[in-house]
Amino acid sequence: MGFLYLGLGIPYFFWRKPKHAGFIILYGLTFFFANFGPNTTTFIVPAELFPARLRSTCHGISGATGKIGAVVGAVGIQRAWGSSGEYNEGDPDSKLKPMRAALVVLGAVCFLGTVVTYAFTPETMRRSLEENEKERETESDVPAVAL
């Protein structure tokens, strides 16, 4: 997704031709990869990682946090660049600049999200939910060392 957003944002002025086929294809691919990638981290991974007794509550909190982030990203980035309909009459590209900036920032956020996900999400591959639960129980049974 990061590469797609950068591919849309950096040459954004090239894509300004109405209904440009390349833009439509790249933009469509962002929707595919949005459901293929980040949705996994907000729906499937929490179901595997959270303890059974808290799974539904934590799953709801995780999903809500993802939705809040989406709203902040969609509304906040556009507002940060002042795309409230104001533009310079003398510069026909002035309306395109906020969208270009937003796409480039979204690309950077995608790369940052990839790094954070790989750094902080424990691997659960080839382990059952019961094995993950037992591993957490043994980790919590270790007494804390008093300093």
Short mmCIF file of N, CA, C and O in Angstrom, two decimals:
data_model
loop_
_atom_site.label_atom_id
_atom_site.label_comp_id
_atom_site.label_asym_id
_atom_site.label_seq_id
_atom_site.Cartn_x
_atom_site.Cartn_y
_atom_site.Cartn_z
N MET A 1 0.82 -1.19 0.00
CA MET A 1 0.00 0.00 0.00
C MET A 1 0.86 1.25 0.00
O MET A 1 0.52 2.23 -0.66
N GLY A 2 1.95 1.20 0.74
CA GLY A 2 2.84 2.36 0.77
C GLY A 2 3.37 2.70 -0.61
O GLY A 2 3.40 3.87 -1.01
N PHE A 3 3.80 1.68 -1.33
CA PHE A 3 4.31 1.91 -2.69
C PHE A 3 3.21 2.44 -3.61
O PHE A 3 3.45 3.31 -4.45
N LEU A 4 2.00 1.93 -3.44
CA LEU A 4 0.89 2.41 -4.27
C LEU A 4 0.57 3.87 -3.98
O LEU A 4 0.35 4.66 -4.90
N TYR A 5 0.50 4.22 -2.69
CA TYR A 5 0.22 5.62 -2.35
C TYR A 5 1.31 6.55 -2.85
O TYR A 5 1.03 7.64 -3.34
N LEU A 6 2.57 6.12 -2.72
CA LEU A 6 3.65 6.95 -3.25
C LEU A 6 3.58 7.02 -4.78
O LEU A 6 3.85 8.06 -5.37
N GLY A 7 3.20 5.90 -5.41
CA GLY A 7 3.04 5.89 -6.86
C GLY A 7 1.90 6.78 -7.34
O GLY A 7 1.89 7.26 -8.47
N LEU A 8 0.92 6.99 -6.47
CA LEU A 8 -0.17 7.92 -6.80
C LEU A 8 0.19 9.36 -6.44
O LEU A 8 -0.16 10.29 -7.16
N GLY A 9 0.91 9.54 -5.33
CA GLY A 9 1.15 10.88 -4.81
C GLY A 9 2.29 11.62 -5.46
O GLY A 9 2.17 12.81 -5.77
N ILE A 10 3.41 10.96 -5.65
CA ILE A 10 4.58 11.67 -6.18
C ILE A 10 4.32 12.20 -7.60
O ILE A 10 4.53 13.37 -7.86
N PRO A 11 3.82 11.37 -8.52
CA PRO A 11 3.51 11.92 -9.86
C PRO A 11 2.05 12.35 -9.98
O PRO A 11 1.43 12.20 -11.03
N TYR A 12 1.47 12.89 -8.90
CA TYR A 12 0.04 13.18 -8.88
C TYR A 12 -0.38 14.13 -10.01
O TYR A 12 -1.46 13.98 -10.57
N PHE A 13 0.46 15.09 -10.37
CA PHE A 13 0.09 16.03 -11.43
C PHE A 13 0.01 15.32 -12.79
O PHE A 13 -0.70 15.75 -13.68
N PHE A 14 0.74 14.21 -12.93
CA PHE A 14 0.65 13.41 -14.16
C PHE A 14 -0.73 12.75 -14.27
O PHE A 14 -1.26 12.58 -15.35
N TRP A 15 -1.29 12.37 -13.12
CA TRP A 15 -2.57 11.65 -13.11
C TRP A 15 -3.78 12.56 -13.28
O TRP A 15 -4.90 12.09 -13.28
N ARG A 16 -3.61 13.87 -13.41
CA ARG A 16 -4.75 14.78 -13.36
C ARG A 16 -5.66 14.70 -14.58
O ARG A 16 -6.75 15.26 -14.56
N LYS A 17 -5.26 14.01 -15.61
CA LYS A 17 -6.15 13.80 -16.76
C LYS A 17 -7.39 13.05 -16.26
O LYS A 17 -7.28 12.05 -15.55
N PRO A 18 -8.58 13.54 -16.56
CA PRO A 18 -9.79 12.89 -16.04
C PRO A 18 -9.88 11.40 -16.42
O PRO A 18 -9.61 11.02 -17.56
N LYS A 19 -10.21 10.61 -15.45
CA LYS A 19 -10.41 9.17 -15.61
C LYS A 19 -9.20 8.48 -16.24
O LYS A 19 -9.33 7.65 -17.13
N HIS A 20 -8.03 8.82 -15.77
CA HIS A 20 -6.79 8.22 -16.25
C HIS A 20 -6.79 6.75 -15.83
O HIS A 20 -6.95 6.42 -14.65
N ALA A 21 -6.63 5.84 -16.77
CA ALA A 21 -6.73 4.39 -16.50
C ALA A 21 -5.68 3.93 -15.48
O ALA A 21 -5.99 3.12 -14.60
N GLY A 22 -4.47 4.44 -15.56
CA GLY A 22 -3.42 4.06 -14.61
C GLY A 22 -3.78 4.46 -13.19
O GLY A 22 -3.57 3.69 -12.25
N PHE A 23 -4.34 5.66 -13.03
CA PHE A 23 -4.75 6.12 -11.71
C PHE A 23 -5.86 5.23 -11.15
O PHE A 23 -5.83 4.84 -9.98
N ILE A 24 -6.82 4.90 -11.99
CA ILE A 24 -7.94 4.07 -11.54
C ILE A 24 -7.44 2.69 -11.12
O ILE A 24 -7.87 2.14 -10.09
N ILE A 25 -6.52 2.12 -11.86
CA ILE A 25 -5.98 0.80 -11.52
C ILE A 25 -5.20 0.86 -10.21
O ILE A 25 -5.40 0.03 -9.31
N LEU A 26 -4.31 1.84 -10.07
CA LEU A 26 -3.53 1.96 -8.83
C LEU A 26 -4.43 2.23 -7.63
O LEU A 26 -4.24 1.66 -6.55
N TYR A 27 -5.40 3.09 -7.79
CA TYR A 27 -6.31 3.41 -6.69
C TYR A 27 -7.14 2.18 -6.32
O TYR A 27 -7.38 1.93 -5.14
N GLY A 28 -7.56 1.42 -7.31
CA GLY A 28 -8.29 0.17 -7.03
C GLY A 28 -7.42 -0.83 -6.29
O GLY A 28 -7.90 -1.53 -5.39
N LEU A 29 -6.15 -0.89 -6.64
CA LEU A 29 -5.23 -1.79 -5.93
C LEU A 29 -5.04 -1.39 -4.47
O LEU A 29 -4.83 -2.25 -3.62
N THR A 30 -5.12 -0.09 -4.18
CA THR A 30 -5.01 0.32 -2.77
C THR A 30 -6.17 -0.25 -1.95
O THR A 30 -5.97 -0.65 -0.80
N PHE A 31 -7.36 -0.33 -2.53
CA PHE A 31 -8.49 -0.93 -1.81
C PHE A 31 -8.27 -2.43 -1.61
O PHE A 31 -8.58 -2.97 -0.56
N PHE A 32 -7.75 -3.09 -2.63
CA PHE A 32 -7.47 -4.52 -2.48
C PHE A 32 -6.47 -4.76 -1.36
O PHE A 32 -6.68 -5.58 -0.48
N PHE A 33 -5.36 -4.04 -1.39
CA PHE A 33 -4.32 -4.25 -0.38
C PHE A 33 -4.73 -3.73 0.99
O PHE A 33 -4.22 -4.20 2.00
N ALA A 34 -5.63 -2.77 1.06
CA ALA A 34 -6.13 -2.31 2.36
C ALA A 34 -6.87 -3.45 3.06
O ALA A 34 -6.74 -3.65 4.27
N ASN A 35 -7.64 -4.21 2.31
CA ASN A 35 -8.36 -5.34 2.89
C ASN A 35 -7.46 -6.56 3.06
O ASN A 35 -7.69 -7.38 3.93
N PHE A 36 -6.46 -6.67 2.24
CA PHE A 36 -5.55 -7.81 2.28
C PHE A 36 -4.51 -7.67 3.38
O PHE A 36 -4.07 -8.65 3.94
N GLY A 37 -4.11 -6.46 3.73
CA GLY A 37 -3.02 -6.25 4.67
C GLY A 37 -3.44 -5.70 6.02
O GLY A 37 -3.59 -6.45 6.99
N PRO A 38 -3.68 -4.38 6.14
CA PRO A 38 -3.97 -3.79 7.44
C PRO A 38 -5.21 -4.35 8.13
O PRO A 38 -5.26 -4.41 9.35
N ASN A 39 -6.21 -4.74 7.37
CA ASN A 39 -7.39 -5.33 8.02
C ASN A 39 -7.05 -6.60 8.77
O ASN A 39 -7.69 -6.93 9.75
N THR A 40 -6.03 -7.31 8.32
CA THR A 40 -5.60 -8.50 9.03
C THR A 40 -5.11 -8.14 10.43
O THR A 40 -5.41 -8.84 11.39
N THR A 41 -4.40 -7.05 10.54
CA THR A 41 -3.86 -6.67 11.85
C THR A 41 -4.94 -6.15 12.78
O THR A 41 -4.76 -6.18 13.99
N THR A 42 -6.07 -5.69 12.27
CA THR A 42 -7.12 -5.20 13.16
C THR A 42 -8.21 -6.23 13.43
O THR A 42 -9.00 -6.03 14.35
N PHE A 43 -8.26 -7.32 12.66
CA PHE A 43 -9.32 -8.29 12.88
C PHE A 43 -8.81 -9.70 13.21
O PHE A 43 -9.31 -10.33 14.13
N ILE A 44 -7.83 -10.19 12.49
CA ILE A 44 -7.38 -11.57 12.71
C ILE A 44 -6.35 -11.66 13.81
O ILE A 44 -6.45 -12.50 14.70
N VAL A 45 -5.36 -10.81 13.78
CA VAL A 45 -4.28 -10.87 14.77
C VAL A 45 -4.79 -10.68 16.19
O VAL A 45 -4.40 -11.44 17.08
N PRO A 46 -5.69 -9.72 16.48
CA PRO A 46 -6.18 -9.61 17.85
C PRO A 46 -6.89 -10.87 18.34
O PRO A 46 -6.78 -11.23 19.51
N ALA A 47 -7.60 -11.54 17.46
CA ALA A 47 -8.28 -12.77 17.87
C ALA A 47 -7.29 -13.85 18.27
O ALA A 47 -7.59 -14.71 19.09
N GLU A 48 -6.09 -13.82 17.71
CA GLU A 48 -5.07 -14.80 18.06
C GLU A 48 -4.26 -14.41 19.28
O GLU A 48 -3.78 -15.26 20.01
N LEU A 49 -4.11 -13.12 19.53
CA LEU A 49 -3.18 -12.67 20.56
C LEU A 49 -3.81 -12.44 21.93
O LEU A 49 -3.16 -12.67 22.94
N PHE A 50 -5.03 -11.98 22.00
CA PHE A 50 -5.61 -11.62 23.29
C PHE A 50 -6.00 -12.87 24.08
O PHE A 50 -6.43 -13.87 23.50
N PRO A 51 -5.89 -12.81 25.41
CA PRO A 51 -6.31 -13.95 26.25
C PRO A 51 -7.80 -14.24 26.06
O PRO A 51 -8.59 -13.33 25.81
N ALA A 52 -8.17 -15.49 26.21
CA ALA A 52 -9.54 -15.93 25.93
C ALA A 52 -10.57 -15.16 26.75
O ALA A 52 -11.62 -14.79 26.24
N ARG A 53 -10.29 -14.91 28.02
CA ARG A 53 -11.29 -14.25 28.86
C ARG A 53 -11.49 -12.78 28.50
O ARG A 53 -12.49 -12.18 28.85
N LEU A 54 -10.53 -12.17 27.80
CA LEU A 54 -10.64 -10.77 27.42
C LEU A 54 -10.74 -10.57 25.91
O LEU A 54 -10.78 -9.44 25.43
N ARG A 55 -10.80 -11.66 25.17
CA ARG A 55 -10.69 -11.59 23.72
C ARG A 55 -11.75 -10.70 23.08
O ARG A 55 -11.43 -9.85 22.25
N SER A 56 -13.01 -10.86 23.43
CA SER A 56 -14.05 -10.08 22.76
C SER A 56 -13.94 -8.60 23.10
O SER A 56 -14.10 -7.74 22.22
N THR A 57 -13.65 -8.27 24.35
CA THR A 57 -13.51 -6.86 24.73
C THR A 57 -12.31 -6.23 24.04
O THR A 57 -12.42 -5.14 23.44
N CYS A 58 -11.17 -6.89 24.09
CA CYS A 58 -9.97 -6.34 23.47
C CYS A 58 -10.09 -6.29 21.95
O CYS A 58 -9.56 -5.38 21.31
N HIS A 59 -10.79 -7.26 21.39
CA HIS A 59 -11.00 -7.26 19.94
C HIS A 59 -11.83 -6.04 19.54
O HIS A 59 -11.55 -5.39 18.54
N GLY A 60 -12.86 -5.73 20.33
CA GLY A 60 -13.67 -4.54 20.07
C GLY A 60 -12.88 -3.26 20.20
O GLY A 60 -13.00 -2.34 19.39
N ILE A 61 -12.04 -3.18 21.23
CA ILE A 61 -11.20 -1.99 21.43
C ILE A 61 -10.22 -1.85 20.27
O ILE A 61 -10.01 -0.75 19.75
N SER A 62 -9.64 -2.95 19.84
CA SER A 62 -8.70 -2.91 18.72
C SER A 62 -9.38 -2.44 17.44
O SER A 62 -8.85 -1.60 16.71
N GLY A 63 -10.57 -2.97 17.17
CA GLY A 63 -11.31 -2.56 15.97
C GLY A 63 -11.72 -1.10 16.03
O GLY A 63 -11.60 -0.37 15.04
N ALA A 64 -12.18 -0.65 17.21
CA ALA A 64 -12.58 0.75 17.36
C ALA A 64 -11.39 1.69 17.18
O ALA A 64 -11.51 2.75 16.56
N THR A 65 -10.24 1.29 17.71
CA THR A 65 -9.04 2.11 17.56
C THR A 65 -8.65 2.23 16.09
O THR A 65 -8.26 3.31 15.63
N GLY A 66 -8.78 1.15 15.34
CA GLY A 66 -8.49 1.20 13.91
C GLY A 66 -9.43 2.14 13.17
O GLY A 66 -9.02 2.89 12.29
N LYS A 67 -10.71 2.12 13.56
CA LYS A 67 -11.69 3.01 12.91
C LYS A 67 -11.42 4.47 13.27
O LYS A 67 -11.52 5.35 12.41
N ILE A 68 -11.06 4.74 14.51
CA ILE A 68 -10.73 6.11 14.91
C ILE A 68 -9.51 6.61 14.13
O ILE A 68 -9.48 7.74 13.65
N GLY A 69 -8.51 5.74 14.00
CA GLY A 69 -7.33 6.11 13.22
C GLY A 69 -7.67 6.41 11.78
O GLY A 69 -7.10 7.32 11.16
N ALA A 70 -8.60 5.66 11.21
CA ALA A 70 -9.00 5.89 9.82
C ALA A 70 -9.69 7.25 9.67
O ALA A 70 -9.44 7.98 8.71
N VAL A 71 -10.54 7.59 10.62
CA VAL A 71 -11.24 8.89 10.57
C VAL A 71 -10.25 10.03 10.73
O VAL A 71 -10.28 11.00 9.97
N VAL A 72 -9.35 9.90 11.71
CA VAL A 72 -8.34 10.95 11.93
C VAL A 72 -7.48 11.10 10.68
O VAL A 72 -7.19 12.22 10.24
N GLY A 73 -7.08 9.99 10.08
CA GLY A 73 -6.26 10.06 8.88
C GLY A 73 -6.99 10.67 7.71
O GLY A 73 -6.45 11.52 6.99
N ALA A 74 -8.24 10.27 7.50
CA ALA A 74 -9.00 10.76 6.34
C ALA A 74 -9.35 12.23 6.48
O ALA A 74 -9.22 13.00 5.52
N VAL A 75 -9.77 12.64 7.65
CA VAL A 75 -10.19 14.03 7.85
C VAL A 75 -9.01 14.92 8.21
O VAL A 75 -8.86 16.01 7.66
N GLY A 76 -8.18 14.44 9.10
CA GLY A 76 -7.10 15.27 9.63
C GLY A 76 -6.04 15.65 8.62
O GLY A 76 -5.60 16.80 8.58
N ILE A 77 -5.65 14.72 7.78
CA ILE A 77 -4.60 15.02 6.81
C ILE A 77 -5.09 16.05 5.80
O ILE A 77 -4.38 17.00 5.46
N GLN A 78 -6.30 15.89 5.33
CA GLN A 78 -6.84 16.86 4.37
C GLN A 78 -6.97 18.25 5.00
O GLN A 78 -6.65 19.26 4.38
N ARG A 79 -7.41 18.30 6.24
CA ARG A 79 -7.55 19.60 6.92
C ARG A 79 -6.20 20.23 7.21
O ARG A 79 -6.06 21.44 7.19
N ALA A 80 -5.20 19.40 7.48
CA ALA A 80 -3.87 19.92 7.79
C ALA A 80 -3.29 20.68 6.61
O ALA A 80 -2.53 21.63 6.80
N TRP A 81 -3.65 20.31 5.42
CA TRP A 81 -3.15 21.00 4.23
C TRP A 81 -4.15 21.99 3.68
O TRP A 81 -3.99 22.50 2.58
N GLY A 82 -5.20 22.26 4.42
CA GLY A 82 -6.12 23.32 4.05
C GLY A 82 -6.94 23.06 2.80
O GLY A 82 -7.18 23.98 2.04
N SER A 83 -7.37 21.85 2.59
CA SER A 83 -8.16 21.55 1.39
C SER A 83 -9.65 21.74 1.66
O SER A 83 -10.45 20.90 1.38
N SER A 84 -10.00 22.86 2.21
CA SER A 84 -11.40 23.14 2.52
C SER A 84 -12.11 23.83 1.36
O SER A 84 -13.13 24.47 1.55
N GLY A 85 -11.55 23.73 0.18
CA GLY A 85 -12.17 24.35 -0.99
C GLY A 85 -11.52 25.66 -1.38
O GLY A 85 -11.86 26.24 -2.40
N GLU A 86 -10.59 26.16 -0.55
CA GLU A 86 -9.90 27.41 -0.87
C GLU A 86 -8.72 27.10 -1.78
O GLU A 86 -7.95 26.20 -1.52
N TYR A 87 -8.58 27.87 -2.84
CA TYR A 87 -7.44 27.67 -3.71
C TYR A 87 -7.11 28.99 -4.41
O TYR A 87 -7.91 29.90 -4.48
N ASN A 88 -5.93 29.02 -4.95
CA ASN A 88 -5.42 30.20 -5.63
C ASN A 88 -5.92 30.19 -7.07
O ASN A 88 -5.63 29.26 -7.81
N GLU A 89 -6.64 31.21 -7.45
CA GLU A 89 -7.19 31.30 -8.81
C GLU A 89 -6.10 31.28 -9.88
O GLU A 89 -6.29 30.76 -10.96
N GLY A 90 -4.93 31.85 -9.58
CA GLY A 90 -3.86 31.93 -10.56
C GLY A 90 -3.10 30.63 -10.75
O GLY A 90 -2.37 30.46 -11.72
N ASP A 91 -3.25 29.69 -9.83
CA ASP A 91 -2.52 28.42 -9.89
C ASP A 91 -3.52 27.28 -10.01
O ASP A 91 -4.15 26.89 -9.03
N PRO A 92 -3.73 26.73 -11.21
CA PRO A 92 -4.73 25.67 -11.37
C PRO A 92 -4.38 24.39 -10.60
O PRO A 92 -5.25 23.59 -10.32
N ASP A 93 -3.10 24.22 -10.25
CA ASP A 93 -2.70 23.02 -9.51
C ASP A 93 -2.84 23.18 -8.00
O ASP A 93 -2.58 22.24 -7.25
N SER A 94 -3.26 24.36 -7.53
CA SER A 94 -3.32 24.58 -6.08
C SER A 94 -4.32 23.67 -5.39
O SER A 94 -4.15 23.33 -4.22
N LYS A 95 -5.37 23.24 -6.09
CA LYS A 95 -6.33 22.30 -5.50
C LYS A 95 -5.77 20.88 -5.44
O LYS A 95 -6.23 20.07 -4.66
N LEU A 96 -4.77 20.59 -6.27
CA LEU A 96 -4.20 19.25 -6.31
C LEU A 96 -3.10 19.04 -5.27
O LEU A 96 -2.84 17.92 -4.87
N LYS A 97 -2.47 20.11 -4.84
CA LYS A 97 -1.34 20.00 -3.92
C LYS A 97 -1.71 19.32 -2.60
O LYS A 97 -0.96 18.46 -2.12
N PRO A 98 -2.84 19.66 -1.95
CA PRO A 98 -3.17 18.96 -0.70
C PRO A 98 -3.38 17.46 -0.90
O PRO A 98 -2.98 16.66 -0.07
N MET A 99 -4.00 17.07 -1.99
CA MET A 99 -4.22 15.64 -2.24
C MET A 99 -2.88 14.94 -2.48
O MET A 99 -2.66 13.83 -1.99
N ARG A 100 -2.00 15.57 -3.20
CA ARG A 100 -0.68 14.98 -3.45
C ARG A 100 0.05 14.80 -2.13
O ARG A 100 0.61 13.74 -1.87
N ALA A 101 0.03 15.82 -1.28
CA ALA A 101 0.70 15.73 0.02
C ALA A 101 0.06 14.63 0.87
O ALA A 101 0.77 13.86 1.54
N ALA A 102 -1.26 14.54 0.84
CA ALA A 102 -1.94 13.51 1.62
C ALA A 102 -1.55 12.11 1.17
O ALA A 102 -1.31 11.22 1.99
N LEU A 103 -1.47 11.88 -0.13
CA LEU A 103 -1.10 10.56 -0.64
C LEU A 103 0.33 10.19 -0.26
O LEU A 103 0.61 9.04 0.11
N VAL A 104 1.24 11.15 -0.31
CA VAL A 104 2.63 10.88 0.06
C VAL A 104 2.73 10.58 1.55
O VAL A 104 3.41 9.64 1.97
N VAL A 105 2.02 11.36 2.38
CA VAL A 105 2.03 11.11 3.83
C VAL A 105 1.41 9.75 4.14
O VAL A 105 1.92 9.00 4.98
N LEU A 106 0.33 9.40 3.47
CA LEU A 106 -0.28 8.08 3.68
C LEU A 106 0.68 6.96 3.30
O LEU A 106 0.72 5.92 3.97
N GLY A 107 1.44 7.15 2.24
CA GLY A 107 2.46 6.17 1.88
C GLY A 107 3.48 6.00 2.98
O GLY A 107 3.87 4.88 3.34
N ALA A 108 3.94 7.12 3.54
CA ALA A 108 4.91 7.06 4.65
C ALA A 108 4.31 6.39 5.87
O ALA A 108 4.98 5.59 6.55
N VAL A 109 3.05 6.68 6.17
CA VAL A 109 2.38 6.05 7.31
C VAL A 109 2.25 4.55 7.11
O VAL A 109 2.38 3.77 8.06
N CYS A 110 2.01 4.12 5.89
CA CYS A 110 1.95 2.68 5.60
C CYS A 110 3.29 2.00 5.92
O CYS A 110 3.31 0.93 6.53
N PHE A 111 4.38 2.63 5.51
CA PHE A 111 5.69 2.05 5.82
C PHE A 111 5.96 2.04 7.32
O PHE A 111 6.48 1.07 7.86
N LEU A 112 5.58 3.11 8.01
CA LEU A 112 5.74 3.17 9.46
C LEU A 112 4.90 2.08 10.14
O LEU A 112 5.36 1.41 11.06
N GLY A 113 3.68 1.90 9.67
CA GLY A 113 2.81 0.86 10.22
C GLY A 113 3.38 -0.54 10.03
O GLY A 113 3.26 -1.40 10.91
N THR A 114 4.03 -0.77 8.90
CA THR A 114 4.66 -2.06 8.65
C THR A 114 5.78 -2.30 9.65
O THR A 114 5.88 -3.39 10.24
N VAL A 115 6.60 -1.30 9.89
CA VAL A 115 7.71 -1.44 10.84
C VAL A 115 7.19 -1.68 12.25
O VAL A 115 7.66 -2.59 12.96
N VAL A 116 6.20 -0.91 12.67
CA VAL A 116 5.64 -1.06 14.02
C VAL A 116 4.99 -2.43 14.19
O VAL A 116 5.16 -3.09 15.22
N THR A 117 4.27 -2.88 13.18
CA THR A 117 3.61 -4.19 13.27
C THR A 117 4.62 -5.31 13.40
O THR A 117 4.48 -6.19 14.26
N TYR A 118 5.66 -5.30 12.57
CA TYR A 118 6.67 -6.35 12.66
C TYR A 118 7.48 -6.27 13.95
O TYR A 118 7.91 -7.29 14.48
N ALA A 119 7.68 -5.08 14.48
CA ALA A 119 8.48 -4.92 15.69
C ALA A 119 7.73 -5.33 16.95
O ALA A 119 8.33 -5.87 17.89
N PHE A 120 6.41 -5.10 17.00
CA PHE A 120 5.68 -5.27 18.26
C PHE A 120 4.64 -6.39 18.26
O PHE A 120 4.00 -6.61 19.29
N THR A 121 4.44 -7.09 17.17
CA THR A 121 3.45 -8.17 17.14
C THR A 121 4.17 -9.51 17.28
O THR A 121 5.00 -9.85 16.44
N PRO A 122 3.85 -10.27 18.33
CA PRO A 122 4.49 -11.58 18.48
C PRO A 122 4.02 -12.56 17.40
O PRO A 122 2.89 -12.49 16.94
N GLU A 123 4.89 -13.45 17.01
CA GLU A 123 4.59 -14.43 15.97
C GLU A 123 3.75 -15.56 16.56
O GLU A 123 4.09 -16.13 17.59
N THR A 124 2.64 -15.89 15.91
CA THR A 124 1.77 -16.97 16.37
C THR A 124 1.63 -18.06 15.32
O THR A 124 0.78 -18.94 15.46
N MET A 125 2.44 -18.02 14.29
CA MET A 125 2.32 -18.98 13.20
C MET A 125 2.59 -20.40 13.69
O MET A 125 3.50 -20.63 14.47
N ARG A 126 1.77 -21.32 13.21
CA ARG A 126 1.88 -22.76 13.50
C ARG A 126 1.68 -23.09 14.97
O ARG A 126 2.17 -24.10 15.46
N ARG A 127 0.98 -22.22 15.68
CA ARG A 127 0.63 -22.51 17.07
C ARG A 127 -0.88 -22.34 17.21
O ARG A 127 -1.47 -21.43 16.64
N SER A 128 -1.48 -23.19 17.99
CA SER A 128 -2.91 -23.09 18.22
C SER A 128 -3.19 -22.00 19.25
O SER A 128 -2.29 -21.53 19.95
N LEU A 129 -4.46 -21.62 19.36
CA LEU A 129 -4.84 -20.62 20.35
C LEU A 129 -4.55 -21.12 21.76
O LEU A 129 -4.17 -20.35 22.64
N GLU A 130 -4.70 -22.43 21.97
CA GLU A 130 -4.42 -23.01 23.29
C GLU A 130 -2.94 -22.90 23.63
O GLU A 130 -2.57 -22.62 24.76
N GLU A 131 -2.07 -23.13 22.65
CA GLU A 131 -0.63 -23.01 22.89
C GLU A 131 -0.25 -21.56 23.21
O GLU A 131 0.57 -21.31 24.10
N ASN A 132 -0.85 -20.62 22.51
CA ASN A 132 -0.59 -19.21 22.80
C ASN A 132 -1.05 -18.86 24.22
O ASN A 132 -0.39 -18.11 24.93
N GLU A 133 -2.20 -19.41 24.62
CA GLU A 133 -2.74 -19.15 25.95
C GLU A 133 -1.82 -19.73 27.03
O GLU A 133 -1.54 -19.08 28.03
N LYS A 134 -1.32 -20.96 26.81
CA LYS A 134 -0.41 -21.59 27.77
C LYS A 134 0.89 -20.81 27.89
O LYS A 134 1.44 -20.65 28.98
N GLU A 135 1.38 -20.30 26.77
CA GLU A 135 2.63 -19.52 26.78
C GLU A 135 2.46 -18.26 27.62
O GLU A 135 3.32 -17.91 28.42
N ARG A 136 1.31 -17.60 27.49
CA ARG A 136 1.05 -16.39 28.28
C ARG A 136 0.92 -16.72 29.75
O ARG A 136 1.35 -15.95 30.60
N GLU A 137 0.30 -17.87 30.08
CA GLU A 137 0.14 -18.26 31.48
C GLU A 137 1.49 -18.52 32.13
O GLU A 137 1.72 -18.13 33.27
N THR A 138 2.40 -19.19 31.40
CA THR A 138 3.72 -19.46 31.99
C THR A 138 4.52 -18.17 32.13
O THR A 138 5.27 -18.01 33.09
N GLU A 139 4.34 -17.23 31.21
CA GLU A 139 5.04 -15.95 31.34
C GLU A 139 4.51 -15.16 32.52
O GLU A 139 5.27 -14.49 33.21
N SER A 140 3.20 -15.23 32.79
CA SER A 140 2.64 -14.47 33.91
C SER A 140 2.91 -15.14 35.24
O SER A 140 2.79 -14.50 36.29
N ASP A 141 3.29 -16.44 35.26
CA ASP A 141 3.60 -17.14 36.50
C ASP A 141 5.01 -16.82 37.02
O ASP A 141 5.33 -17.13 38.15
N VAL A 142 5.82 -16.21 36.22
CA VAL A 142 7.18 -15.87 36.62
C VAL A 142 7.10 -14.74 37.63
O VAL A 142 6.52 -13.68 37.35
N PRO A 143 7.65 -14.94 38.84
CA PRO A 143 7.55 -13.88 39.86
C PRO A 143 8.37 -12.65 39.48
O PRO A 143 9.43 -12.76 38.87
N ALA A 144 7.85 -11.51 39.86
CA ALA A 144 8.56 -10.26 39.59
C ALA A 144 9.72 -10.11 40.56
O ALA A 144 9.63 -10.50 41.72
N VAL A 145 10.81 -9.58 40.10
CA VAL A 145 11.97 -9.38 40.93
C VAL A 145 11.87 -8.02 41.59
O VAL A 145 11.67 -7.01 40.93
N ALA A 146 11.99 -8.00 42.92
CA ALA A 146 11.91 -6.73 43.66
C ALA A 146 13.24 -6.00 43.53
O ALA A 146 14.30 -6.57 43.66
N LEU A 147 13.15 -4.74 43.23
CA LEU A 147 14.38 -3.94 43.10
C LEU A 147 14.66 -3.18 44.36
O LEU A 147 13.94 -2.65 45.03
#
